mmCIF file of N, CA and C in Angstrom:
data_model
loop_
_atom_site.group_PDB
_atom_site.id
_atom_site.type_symbol
_atom_site.label_atom_id
_atom_site.label_comp_id
_atom_site.label_asym_id
_atom_site.label_seq_id
_atom_site.Cartn_x
_atom_site.Cartn_y
_atom_site.Cartn_z
ATOM 1 N N UNK A 289 -13.150 -5.984 16.652
ATOM 2 C CA UNK A 289 -14.284 -5.083 16.532
ATOM 3 C C UNK A 289 -13.923 -3.688 17.006
ATOM 4 N N UNK A 290 -13.065 -3.600 18.013
ATOM 5 C CA UNK A 290 -12.637 -2.281 18.496
ATOM 6 C C UNK A 290 -12.033 -1.454 17.355
ATOM 7 N N UNK A 291 -11.179 -2.105 16.551
ATOM 8 C CA UNK A 291 -10.544 -1.383 15.446
ATOM 9 C C UNK A 291 -11.587 -0.899 14.446
ATOM 10 N N UNK A 292 -12.636 -1.687 14.233
ATOM 11 C CA UNK A 292 -13.686 -1.285 13.299
ATOM 12 C C UNK A 292 -14.378 -0.026 13.801
ATOM 13 N N UNK A 293 -14.695 0.020 15.075
ATOM 14 C CA UNK A 293 -15.372 1.177 15.643
ATOM 15 C C UNK A 293 -14.496 2.422 15.505
ATOM 16 N N UNK A 294 -13.219 2.296 15.823
ATOM 17 C CA UNK A 294 -12.312 3.445 15.724
ATOM 18 C C UNK A 294 -12.229 3.924 14.284
ATOM 19 N N UNK A 295 -12.158 2.990 13.344
ATOM 20 C CA UNK A 295 -12.047 3.336 11.931
ATOM 21 C C UNK A 295 -13.310 4.052 11.471
ATOM 22 N N UNK A 296 -14.458 3.452 11.764
ATOM 23 C CA UNK A 296 -15.730 4.021 11.309
ATOM 24 C C UNK A 296 -15.992 5.396 11.905
ATOM 25 N N UNK A 297 -15.477 5.664 13.107
ATOM 26 C CA UNK A 297 -15.718 6.945 13.746
ATOM 27 C C UNK A 297 -14.707 8.011 13.392
ATOM 28 N N UNK A 298 -13.714 7.682 12.580
ATOM 29 C CA UNK A 298 -12.658 8.632 12.234
ATOM 30 C C UNK A 298 -13.077 9.461 11.026
ATOM 31 N N UNK A 299 -13.309 10.772 11.203
ATOM 32 C CA UNK A 299 -13.750 11.592 10.071
ATOM 33 C C UNK A 299 -12.685 11.740 8.980
ATOM 34 N N UNK A 300 -11.424 11.405 9.290
ATOM 35 C CA UNK A 300 -10.355 11.506 8.306
ATOM 36 C C UNK A 300 -10.114 10.196 7.568
ATOM 37 N N UNK A 301 -10.795 9.142 7.975
ATOM 38 C CA UNK A 301 -10.621 7.855 7.300
ATOM 39 C C UNK A 301 -11.149 7.965 5.867
ATOM 40 N N UNK A 302 -10.398 7.475 4.886
ATOM 41 C CA UNK A 302 -10.848 7.581 3.498
ATOM 42 C C UNK A 302 -12.094 6.742 3.222
ATOM 43 N N UNK A 303 -12.261 5.615 3.927
ATOM 44 C CA UNK A 303 -13.409 4.733 3.719
ATOM 45 C C UNK A 303 -13.862 4.167 5.064
ATOM 46 N N UNK A 304 -15.129 3.881 5.174
ATOM 47 C CA UNK A 304 -15.611 3.113 6.321
ATOM 48 C C UNK A 304 -15.353 1.643 6.034
ATOM 49 N N UNK A 305 -15.498 0.804 7.046
ATOM 50 C CA UNK A 305 -15.315 -0.629 6.848
ATOM 51 C C UNK A 305 -16.342 -1.153 5.848
ATOM 52 N N UNK A 306 -17.578 -0.697 5.924
ATOM 53 C CA UNK A 306 -18.597 -1.151 4.973
ATOM 54 C C UNK A 306 -18.262 -0.729 3.544
ATOM 55 N N UNK A 307 -17.747 0.485 3.371
ATOM 56 C CA UNK A 307 -17.338 0.937 2.033
ATOM 57 C C UNK A 307 -16.153 0.114 1.526
ATOM 58 N N UNK A 308 -15.211 -0.167 2.409
ATOM 59 C CA UNK A 308 -14.057 -0.994 2.046
ATOM 60 C C UNK A 308 -14.517 -2.381 1.620
ATOM 61 N N UNK A 309 -15.436 -2.948 2.371
ATOM 62 C CA UNK A 309 -15.984 -4.276 2.066
ATOM 63 C C UNK A 309 -16.648 -4.269 0.680
ATOM 64 N N UNK A 310 -17.432 -3.243 0.395
ATOM 65 C CA UNK A 310 -18.107 -3.143 -0.906
ATOM 66 C C UNK A 310 -17.092 -2.984 -2.031
ATOM 67 N N UNK A 311 -16.075 -2.168 -1.819
ATOM 68 C CA UNK A 311 -15.039 -1.977 -2.834
ATOM 69 C C UNK A 311 -14.311 -3.285 -3.100
ATOM 70 N N UNK A 312 -13.967 -4.012 -2.048
ATOM 71 C CA UNK A 312 -13.246 -5.279 -2.191
ATOM 72 C C UNK A 312 -14.070 -6.321 -2.948
ATOM 73 N N UNK A 313 -15.382 -6.218 -2.879
ATOM 74 C CA UNK A 313 -16.258 -7.172 -3.563
ATOM 75 C C UNK A 313 -16.462 -6.835 -5.035
ATOM 76 N N UNK A 314 -16.070 -5.646 -5.458
ATOM 77 C CA UNK A 314 -16.257 -5.228 -6.848
ATOM 78 C C UNK A 314 -15.300 -5.986 -7.778
ATOM 79 N N UNK A 315 -15.761 -6.350 -8.960
ATOM 80 C CA UNK A 315 -14.892 -7.052 -9.919
ATOM 81 C C UNK A 315 -13.679 -6.199 -10.293
ATOM 82 N N UNK A 316 -12.524 -6.850 -10.354
ATOM 83 C CA UNK A 316 -11.313 -6.177 -10.795
ATOM 84 C C UNK A 316 -10.625 -5.326 -9.736
ATOM 85 N N UNK A 317 -11.119 -5.337 -8.513
ATOM 86 C CA UNK A 317 -10.527 -4.532 -7.441
ATOM 87 C C UNK A 317 -9.794 -5.441 -6.475
ATOM 88 N N UNK A 318 -8.588 -5.053 -6.112
ATOM 89 C CA UNK A 318 -7.827 -5.778 -5.100
ATOM 90 C C UNK A 318 -7.389 -4.771 -4.045
ATOM 91 N N UNK A 319 -7.591 -5.101 -2.800
ATOM 92 C CA UNK A 319 -7.214 -4.243 -1.680
ATOM 93 C C UNK A 319 -5.823 -4.646 -1.215
ATOM 94 N N UNK A 320 -4.936 -3.668 -1.065
ATOM 95 C CA UNK A 320 -3.586 -3.928 -0.585
ATOM 96 C C UNK A 320 -3.344 -3.271 0.755
ATOM 97 N N UNK A 321 -2.303 -3.708 1.442
ATOM 98 C CA UNK A 321 -1.947 -3.190 2.758
ATOM 99 C C UNK A 321 -0.966 -2.035 2.691
ATOM 100 N N UNK A 322 -0.851 -1.327 3.829
ATOM 101 C CA UNK A 322 0.014 -0.141 3.866
ATOM 102 C C UNK A 322 0.597 0.136 5.248
ATOM 103 N N UNK A 323 0.194 -0.505 6.276
ATOM 104 C CA UNK A 323 0.485 -0.361 7.709
ATOM 105 C C UNK A 323 -0.745 0.221 8.394
ATOM 106 N N UNK A 324 -0.734 0.193 9.704
ATOM 107 C CA UNK A 324 -1.885 0.674 10.467
ATOM 108 C C UNK A 324 -1.836 2.184 10.650
ATOM 109 N N UNK A 325 -0.679 2.698 11.069
ATOM 110 C CA UNK A 325 -0.568 4.119 11.434
ATOM 111 C C UNK A 325 0.377 4.924 10.539
ATOM 112 N N UNK A 326 0.828 4.352 9.447
ATOM 113 C CA UNK A 326 1.669 5.036 8.453
ATOM 114 C C UNK A 326 3.032 5.482 8.995
ATOM 115 N N UNK A 327 3.740 4.634 9.751
ATOM 116 C CA UNK A 327 5.079 5.045 10.198
ATOM 117 C C UNK A 327 6.083 4.961 9.047
ATOM 118 N N UNK A 328 7.132 5.742 9.134
ATOM 119 C CA UNK A 328 8.263 5.577 8.221
ATOM 120 C C UNK A 328 9.009 4.352 8.755
ATOM 121 N N UNK A 329 8.934 3.263 8.034
ATOM 122 C CA UNK A 329 9.435 1.994 8.545
ATOM 123 C C UNK A 329 10.926 2.028 8.877
ATOM 124 N N UNK A 330 11.704 2.758 8.116
ATOM 125 C CA UNK A 330 13.147 2.832 8.366
ATOM 126 C C UNK A 330 13.469 3.447 9.731
ATOM 127 N N UNK A 331 12.544 4.199 10.291
ATOM 128 C CA UNK A 331 12.755 4.846 11.591
ATOM 129 C C UNK A 331 12.167 4.051 12.754
ATOM 130 N N UNK A 332 11.483 2.960 12.456
ATOM 131 C CA UNK A 332 10.810 2.167 13.483
ATOM 132 C C UNK A 332 11.629 0.921 13.817
ATOM 133 N N UNK A 333 11.471 0.435 15.040
ATOM 134 C CA UNK A 333 12.144 -0.810 15.416
ATOM 135 C C UNK A 333 11.584 -1.955 14.584
ATOM 136 N N UNK A 334 12.327 -3.020 14.517
ATOM 137 C CA UNK A 334 11.872 -4.201 13.761
ATOM 138 C C UNK A 334 10.537 -4.712 14.323
ATOM 139 N N UNK A 335 10.400 -4.733 15.644
ATOM 140 C CA UNK A 335 9.154 -5.207 16.269
ATOM 141 C C UNK A 335 7.982 -4.293 15.911
ATOM 142 N N UNK A 336 8.222 -2.972 15.907
ATOM 143 C CA UNK A 336 7.152 -2.027 15.555
ATOM 144 C C UNK A 336 6.770 -2.186 14.085
ATOM 145 N N UNK A 337 7.761 -2.338 13.217
ATOM 146 C CA UNK A 337 7.473 -2.557 11.796
ATOM 147 C C UNK A 337 6.613 -3.803 11.609
ATOM 148 N N UNK A 338 7.026 -4.894 12.244
ATOM 149 C CA UNK A 338 6.285 -6.156 12.118
ATOM 150 C C UNK A 338 4.838 -5.968 12.578
ATOM 151 N N UNK A 339 4.646 -5.324 13.719
ATOM 152 C CA UNK A 339 3.294 -5.128 14.257
ATOM 153 C C UNK A 339 2.443 -4.311 13.285
ATOM 154 N N UNK A 340 2.995 -3.249 12.738
ATOM 155 C CA UNK A 340 2.260 -2.389 11.798
ATOM 156 C C UNK A 340 1.846 -3.158 10.544
ATOM 157 N N UNK A 341 2.764 -3.943 10.013
ATOM 158 C CA UNK A 341 2.522 -4.687 8.773
ATOM 159 C C UNK A 341 1.520 -5.821 9.008
ATOM 160 N N UNK A 342 1.757 -6.611 10.041
ATOM 161 C CA UNK A 342 0.916 -7.780 10.321
ATOM 162 C C UNK A 342 -0.493 -7.360 10.738
ATOM 163 N N UNK A 343 -0.596 -6.359 11.607
ATOM 164 C CA UNK A 343 -1.923 -5.919 12.075
ATOM 165 C C UNK A 343 -2.753 -5.357 10.923
ATOM 166 N N UNK A 344 -2.119 -4.575 10.060
ATOM 167 C CA UNK A 344 -2.840 -4.016 8.914
ATOM 168 C C UNK A 344 -3.377 -5.122 8.013
ATOM 169 N N UNK A 345 -2.535 -6.084 7.700
ATOM 170 C CA UNK A 345 -2.943 -7.198 6.831
ATOM 171 C C UNK A 345 -4.091 -7.971 7.473
ATOM 172 N N UNK A 346 -3.970 -8.272 8.758
ATOM 173 C CA UNK A 346 -5.009 -9.040 9.456
ATOM 174 C C UNK A 346 -6.345 -8.286 9.476
ATOM 175 N N UNK A 347 -6.306 -6.989 9.748
ATOM 176 C CA UNK A 347 -7.542 -6.196 9.762
ATOM 177 C C UNK A 347 -8.207 -6.190 8.385
ATOM 178 N N UNK A 348 -7.420 -5.905 7.359
ATOM 179 C CA UNK A 348 -7.987 -5.848 6.007
ATOM 180 C C UNK A 348 -8.585 -7.193 5.591
ATOM 181 N N UNK A 349 -7.884 -8.276 5.901
ATOM 182 C CA UNK A 349 -8.401 -9.590 5.541
ATOM 183 C C UNK A 349 -9.665 -9.927 6.325
ATOM 184 N N UNK A 350 -9.731 -9.524 7.583
ATOM 185 C CA UNK A 350 -10.939 -9.764 8.376
ATOM 186 C C UNK A 350 -12.104 -8.944 7.840
ATOM 187 N N UNK A 351 -11.855 -7.697 7.499
ATOM 188 C CA UNK A 351 -12.921 -6.814 7.027
ATOM 189 C C UNK A 351 -13.420 -7.197 5.637
ATOM 190 N N UNK A 352 -12.526 -7.638 4.762
ATOM 191 C CA UNK A 352 -12.913 -7.911 3.377
ATOM 192 C C UNK A 352 -13.176 -9.387 3.090
ATOM 193 N N UNK A 353 -12.753 -10.264 3.994
ATOM 194 C CA UNK A 353 -12.856 -11.717 3.795
ATOM 195 C C UNK A 353 -12.135 -12.145 2.514
ATOM 196 N N UNK A 354 -11.057 -11.439 2.196
ATOM 197 C CA UNK A 354 -10.249 -11.751 1.014
ATOM 198 C C UNK A 354 -8.779 -11.670 1.397
ATOM 199 N N UNK A 355 -7.918 -12.425 0.707
ATOM 200 C CA UNK A 355 -6.482 -12.317 0.997
ATOM 201 C C UNK A 355 -5.944 -10.957 0.562
ATOM 202 N N UNK A 356 -4.999 -10.449 1.322
ATOM 203 C CA UNK A 356 -4.316 -9.198 0.977
ATOM 204 C C UNK A 356 -2.920 -9.587 0.518
ATOM 205 N N UNK A 357 -2.667 -9.404 -0.757
ATOM 206 C CA UNK A 357 -1.419 -9.875 -1.375
ATOM 207 C C UNK A 357 -0.414 -8.769 -1.643
ATOM 208 N N UNK A 358 -0.879 -7.514 -1.739
ATOM 209 C CA UNK A 358 -0.007 -6.396 -2.127
ATOM 210 C C UNK A 358 0.237 -5.480 -0.944
ATOM 211 N N UNK A 359 1.415 -4.869 -0.929
ATOM 212 C CA UNK A 359 1.807 -3.942 0.127
ATOM 213 C C UNK A 359 2.428 -2.698 -0.504
ATOM 214 N N UNK A 360 2.093 -1.528 0.017
ATOM 215 C CA UNK A 360 2.716 -0.271 -0.422
ATOM 216 C C UNK A 360 3.451 0.323 0.773
ATOM 217 N N UNK A 361 4.750 0.552 0.617
ATOM 218 C CA UNK A 361 5.568 1.099 1.704
ATOM 219 C C UNK A 361 5.181 2.553 1.967
ATOM 220 N N UNK A 362 4.922 2.924 3.233
ATOM 221 C CA UNK A 362 4.608 4.330 3.541
ATOM 222 C C UNK A 362 5.730 5.259 3.061
ATOM 223 N N UNK A 363 5.363 6.269 2.332
ATOM 224 C CA UNK A 363 6.252 7.218 1.658
ATOM 225 C C UNK A 363 7.076 6.524 0.579
ATOM 226 N N UNK A 364 7.566 5.322 0.821
ATOM 227 C CA UNK A 364 8.044 4.405 -0.194
ATOM 228 C C UNK A 364 9.364 4.642 -0.892
ATOM 229 N N UNK A 365 10.208 5.521 -0.373
ATOM 230 C CA UNK A 365 11.512 5.726 -1.032
ATOM 231 C C UNK A 365 12.486 4.647 -0.570
ATOM 232 N N UNK A 366 12.984 3.834 -1.512
ATOM 233 C CA UNK A 366 13.910 2.757 -1.147
ATOM 234 C C UNK A 366 15.150 3.297 -0.433
ATOM 235 N N UNK A 367 15.509 2.645 0.677
ATOM 236 C CA UNK A 367 16.691 3.033 1.430
ATOM 237 C C UNK A 367 16.516 4.271 2.282
ATOM 238 N N UNK A 368 15.415 4.971 2.131
ATOM 239 C CA UNK A 368 15.142 6.178 2.924
ATOM 240 C C UNK A 368 13.953 5.931 3.852
ATOM 241 N N UNK A 369 12.838 5.495 3.288
ATOM 242 C CA UNK A 369 11.619 5.279 4.057
ATOM 243 C C UNK A 369 11.453 3.828 4.512
ATOM 244 N N UNK A 370 12.135 2.932 3.865
ATOM 245 C CA UNK A 370 12.134 1.528 4.271
ATOM 246 C C UNK A 370 13.483 0.923 3.905
ATOM 247 N N UNK A 371 13.819 -0.169 4.563
ATOM 248 C CA UNK A 371 15.113 -0.827 4.386
ATOM 249 C C UNK A 371 14.893 -2.298 4.005
ATOM 250 N N UNK A 372 15.976 -3.020 3.729
ATOM 251 C CA UNK A 372 15.829 -4.454 3.461
ATOM 252 C C UNK A 372 15.135 -5.211 4.597
ATOM 253 N N UNK A 373 15.283 -4.746 5.844
ATOM 254 C CA UNK A 373 14.560 -5.378 6.958
ATOM 255 C C UNK A 373 13.061 -5.319 6.732
ATOM 256 N N UNK A 374 12.547 -4.171 6.296
ATOM 257 C CA UNK A 374 11.115 -4.025 6.049
ATOM 258 C C UNK A 374 10.685 -4.955 4.920
ATOM 259 N N UNK A 375 11.485 -5.055 3.882
ATOM 260 C CA UNK A 375 11.156 -5.946 2.757
ATOM 261 C C UNK A 375 11.055 -7.387 3.263
ATOM 262 N N UNK A 376 11.983 -7.793 4.115
ATOM 263 C CA UNK A 376 11.955 -9.147 4.676
ATOM 264 C C UNK A 376 10.705 -9.360 5.532
ATOM 265 N N UNK A 377 10.314 -8.352 6.305
ATOM 266 C CA UNK A 377 9.107 -8.455 7.125
ATOM 267 C C UNK A 377 7.854 -8.556 6.258
ATOM 268 N N UNK A 378 7.820 -7.804 5.171
ATOM 269 C CA UNK A 378 6.689 -7.871 4.243
ATOM 270 C C UNK A 378 6.607 -9.279 3.643
ATOM 271 N N UNK A 379 7.745 -9.826 3.264
ATOM 272 C CA UNK A 379 7.776 -11.190 2.717
ATOM 273 C C UNK A 379 7.315 -12.194 3.770
ATOM 274 N N UNK A 380 7.841 -12.080 4.984
ATOM 275 C CA UNK A 380 7.483 -13.002 6.069
ATOM 276 C C UNK A 380 6.004 -12.911 6.428
ATOM 277 N N UNK A 381 5.390 -11.770 6.155
ATOM 278 C CA UNK A 381 3.976 -11.559 6.480
ATOM 279 C C UNK A 381 3.040 -12.131 5.422
ATOM 280 N N UNK A 382 3.605 -12.657 4.338
ATOM 281 C CA UNK A 382 2.793 -13.339 3.344
ATOM 282 C C UNK A 382 2.350 -12.498 2.158
ATOM 283 N N UNK A 383 2.958 -11.348 1.958
ATOM 284 C CA UNK A 383 2.629 -10.547 0.777
ATOM 285 C C UNK A 383 3.344 -11.122 -0.432
ATOM 286 N N UNK A 384 2.704 -11.046 -1.582
ATOM 287 C CA UNK A 384 3.287 -11.549 -2.824
ATOM 288 C C UNK A 384 4.039 -10.477 -3.600
ATOM 289 N N UNK A 385 3.629 -9.224 -3.447
ATOM 290 C CA UNK A 385 4.313 -8.132 -4.130
ATOM 291 C C UNK A 385 4.151 -6.845 -3.339
ATOM 292 N N UNK A 386 5.091 -5.918 -3.581
ATOM 293 C CA UNK A 386 5.084 -4.649 -2.864
ATOM 294 C C UNK A 386 5.444 -3.517 -3.798
ATOM 295 N N UNK A 387 5.021 -2.312 -3.397
ATOM 296 C CA UNK A 387 5.228 -1.134 -4.234
ATOM 297 C C UNK A 387 5.970 -0.040 -3.488
ATOM 298 N N UNK A 388 6.950 0.524 -4.157
ATOM 299 C CA UNK A 388 7.709 1.659 -3.665
ATOM 300 C C UNK A 388 7.087 2.922 -4.263
ATOM 301 N N UNK A 389 7.714 4.060 -4.020
ATOM 302 C CA UNK A 389 7.306 5.265 -4.743
ATOM 303 C C UNK A 389 8.361 5.643 -5.777
ATOM 304 N N UNK A 390 9.217 4.674 -6.111
ATOM 305 C CA UNK A 390 10.143 4.882 -7.231
ATOM 306 C C UNK A 390 9.266 5.051 -8.463
ATOM 307 N N UNK A 391 9.394 6.183 -9.147
ATOM 308 C CA UNK A 391 8.482 6.546 -10.227
ATOM 309 C C UNK A 391 8.741 5.715 -11.473
ATOM 310 N N UNK A 392 7.688 5.166 -12.017
ATOM 311 C CA UNK A 392 7.788 4.445 -13.275
ATOM 312 C C UNK A 392 6.869 3.243 -13.289
ATOM 313 N N UNK A 393 6.813 2.599 -14.431
ATOM 314 C CA UNK A 393 6.034 1.386 -14.562
ATOM 315 C C UNK A 393 6.824 0.231 -13.968
ATOM 316 N N UNK A 394 6.149 -0.682 -13.300
ATOM 317 C CA UNK A 394 6.810 -1.870 -12.781
ATOM 318 C C UNK A 394 7.401 -2.645 -13.947
ATOM 319 N N UNK A 395 8.622 -3.092 -13.782
ATOM 320 C CA UNK A 395 9.324 -3.809 -14.851
ATOM 321 C C UNK A 395 9.568 -5.254 -14.427
ATOM 322 N N UNK A 396 9.637 -6.155 -15.395
ATOM 323 C CA UNK A 396 9.820 -7.580 -15.069
ATOM 324 C C UNK A 396 11.058 -7.875 -14.212
ATOM 325 N N UNK A 397 12.121 -7.106 -14.352
ATOM 326 C CA UNK A 397 13.352 -7.377 -13.618
ATOM 327 C C UNK A 397 13.377 -6.861 -12.190
ATOM 328 N N UNK A 398 12.365 -6.132 -11.786
ATOM 329 C CA UNK A 398 12.334 -5.599 -10.416
ATOM 330 C C UNK A 398 11.986 -6.697 -9.420
ATOM 331 N N UNK A 399 12.526 -6.589 -8.201
ATOM 332 C CA UNK A 399 12.127 -7.558 -7.173
ATOM 333 C C UNK A 399 10.617 -7.461 -6.925
ATOM 334 N N UNK A 400 9.934 -8.574 -6.772
ATOM 335 C CA UNK A 400 8.477 -8.551 -6.600
ATOM 336 C C UNK A 400 8.003 -7.700 -5.426
ATOM 337 N N UNK A 401 8.814 -7.581 -4.389
ATOM 338 C CA UNK A 401 8.403 -6.799 -3.217
ATOM 339 C C UNK A 401 8.891 -5.355 -3.261
ATOM 340 N N UNK A 402 9.444 -4.938 -4.402
ATOM 341 C CA UNK A 402 9.898 -3.549 -4.558
ATOM 342 C C UNK A 402 9.629 -3.059 -5.975
ATOM 343 N N UNK A 403 8.389 -3.083 -6.366
ATOM 344 C CA UNK A 403 7.997 -2.624 -7.697
ATOM 345 C C UNK A 403 7.885 -1.108 -7.747
ATOM 346 N N UNK A 404 8.202 -0.532 -8.892
ATOM 347 C CA UNK A 404 7.987 0.894 -9.142
ATOM 348 C C UNK A 404 6.498 1.124 -9.352
ATOM 349 N N UNK A 405 6.072 2.376 -9.280
ATOM 350 C CA UNK A 405 4.666 2.678 -9.560
ATOM 351 C C UNK A 405 4.514 4.131 -9.965
ATOM 352 N N UNK A 406 3.440 4.407 -10.664
ATOM 353 C CA UNK A 406 3.069 5.780 -10.991
ATOM 354 C C UNK A 406 2.132 6.236 -9.889
ATOM 355 N N UNK A 407 2.572 7.176 -9.102
ATOM 356 C CA UNK A 407 1.790 7.657 -7.972
ATOM 357 C C UNK A 407 0.732 8.638 -8.459
ATOM 358 N N UNK A 408 -0.505 8.336 -8.177
ATOM 359 C CA UNK A 408 -1.621 9.200 -8.567
ATOM 360 C C UNK A 408 -2.365 9.620 -7.310
ATOM 361 N N UNK A 409 -2.298 10.881 -6.988
ATOM 362 C CA UNK A 409 -2.987 11.406 -5.816
ATOM 363 C C UNK A 409 -4.289 12.070 -6.231
ATOM 364 N N UNK A 410 -5.122 12.382 -5.260
ATOM 365 C CA UNK A 410 -6.460 12.914 -5.524
ATOM 366 C C UNK A 410 -6.446 14.184 -6.367
ATOM 367 N N UNK A 411 -5.422 15.012 -6.265
ATOM 368 C CA UNK A 411 -5.401 16.278 -6.969
ATOM 369 C C UNK A 411 -4.962 16.210 -8.422
ATOM 370 N N UNK A 412 -4.684 15.032 -8.945
ATOM 371 C CA UNK A 412 -4.228 14.899 -10.328
ATOM 372 C C UNK A 412 -5.428 15.087 -11.263
ATOM 373 N N UNK A 413 -5.316 16.070 -12.141
ATOM 374 C CA UNK A 413 -6.412 16.352 -13.078
ATOM 375 C C UNK A 413 -6.439 15.311 -14.195
ATOM 376 N N UNK A 414 -7.533 15.286 -14.942
ATOM 377 C CA UNK A 414 -7.638 14.384 -16.088
ATOM 378 C C UNK A 414 -6.517 14.649 -17.092
ATOM 379 N N UNK A 415 -6.230 15.930 -17.329
ATOM 380 C CA UNK A 415 -5.183 16.293 -18.284
ATOM 381 C C UNK A 415 -3.818 15.814 -17.793
ATOM 382 N N UNK A 416 -3.547 15.990 -16.504
ATOM 383 C CA UNK A 416 -2.263 15.540 -15.954
ATOM 384 C C UNK A 416 -2.156 14.024 -16.010
ATOM 385 N N UNK A 417 -3.219 13.330 -15.695
ATOM 386 C CA UNK A 417 -3.215 11.870 -15.772
ATOM 387 C C UNK A 417 -2.913 11.423 -17.203
ATOM 388 N N UNK A 418 -3.586 12.028 -18.179
ATOM 389 C CA UNK A 418 -3.332 11.700 -19.576
ATOM 390 C C UNK A 418 -1.881 11.960 -19.957
ATOM 391 N N UNK A 419 -1.346 13.103 -19.529
ATOM 392 C CA UNK A 419 0.048 13.453 -19.818
ATOM 393 C C UNK A 419 0.998 12.413 -19.210
ATOM 394 N N UNK A 420 0.769 12.066 -17.950
ATOM 395 C CA UNK A 420 1.648 11.089 -17.288
ATOM 396 C C UNK A 420 1.609 9.744 -17.994
ATOM 397 N N UNK A 421 0.430 9.309 -18.386
ATOM 398 C CA UNK A 421 0.334 8.013 -19.051
ATOM 399 C C UNK A 421 0.975 8.036 -20.433
ATOM 400 N N UNK A 422 0.738 9.086 -21.203
ATOM 401 C CA UNK A 422 1.290 9.169 -22.561
ATOM 402 C C UNK A 422 2.809 9.286 -22.542
ATOM 403 N N UNK A 423 3.343 10.154 -21.683
ATOM 404 C CA UNK A 423 4.780 10.411 -21.708
ATOM 405 C C UNK A 423 5.573 9.504 -20.790
ATOM 406 N N UNK A 424 4.917 8.682 -20.003
ATOM 407 C CA UNK A 424 5.624 7.743 -19.130
ATOM 408 C C UNK A 424 5.625 6.333 -19.683
ATOM 409 N N UNK A 425 4.701 6.060 -20.596
ATOM 410 C CA UNK A 425 4.559 4.701 -21.112
ATOM 411 C C UNK A 425 5.831 4.277 -21.844
ATOM 412 N N UNK A 426 6.374 3.102 -21.496
ATOM 413 C CA UNK A 426 7.597 2.645 -22.189
ATOM 414 C C UNK A 426 7.328 2.460 -23.681
ATOM 415 N N UNK A 427 8.286 2.876 -24.460
ATOM 416 C CA UNK A 427 8.142 2.748 -25.907
ATOM 417 C C UNK A 427 8.928 1.578 -26.416
#
């Protein structure tokens, strides 16, 4: 409950716990994990990485009453922001798949815990989104 209070009182938090709960209940929406405090995992000790990954998953599952199966590596550059140790910790924590910031569509041959993704941030306009989808889509 302490974590809920801190989250709800944070003006920089993207969602309150109640908003997160409502989003998780919406059809077609799945909530994934990312760590608690957004450390660059490659710079953190193995114990710190484990704590960040496990605590985030546990909080999200408690708040949403749903399993958290996906993980996105903070900053997400393979070999720079996370290492094989982090991938092993994500696997040990019970995630089924993970996402890097390697640009592109996830491909069948990629490791399940290191999928590529198209990063879309809040400032992406409709025109830019359309451009990225049209010119990035595999032919």
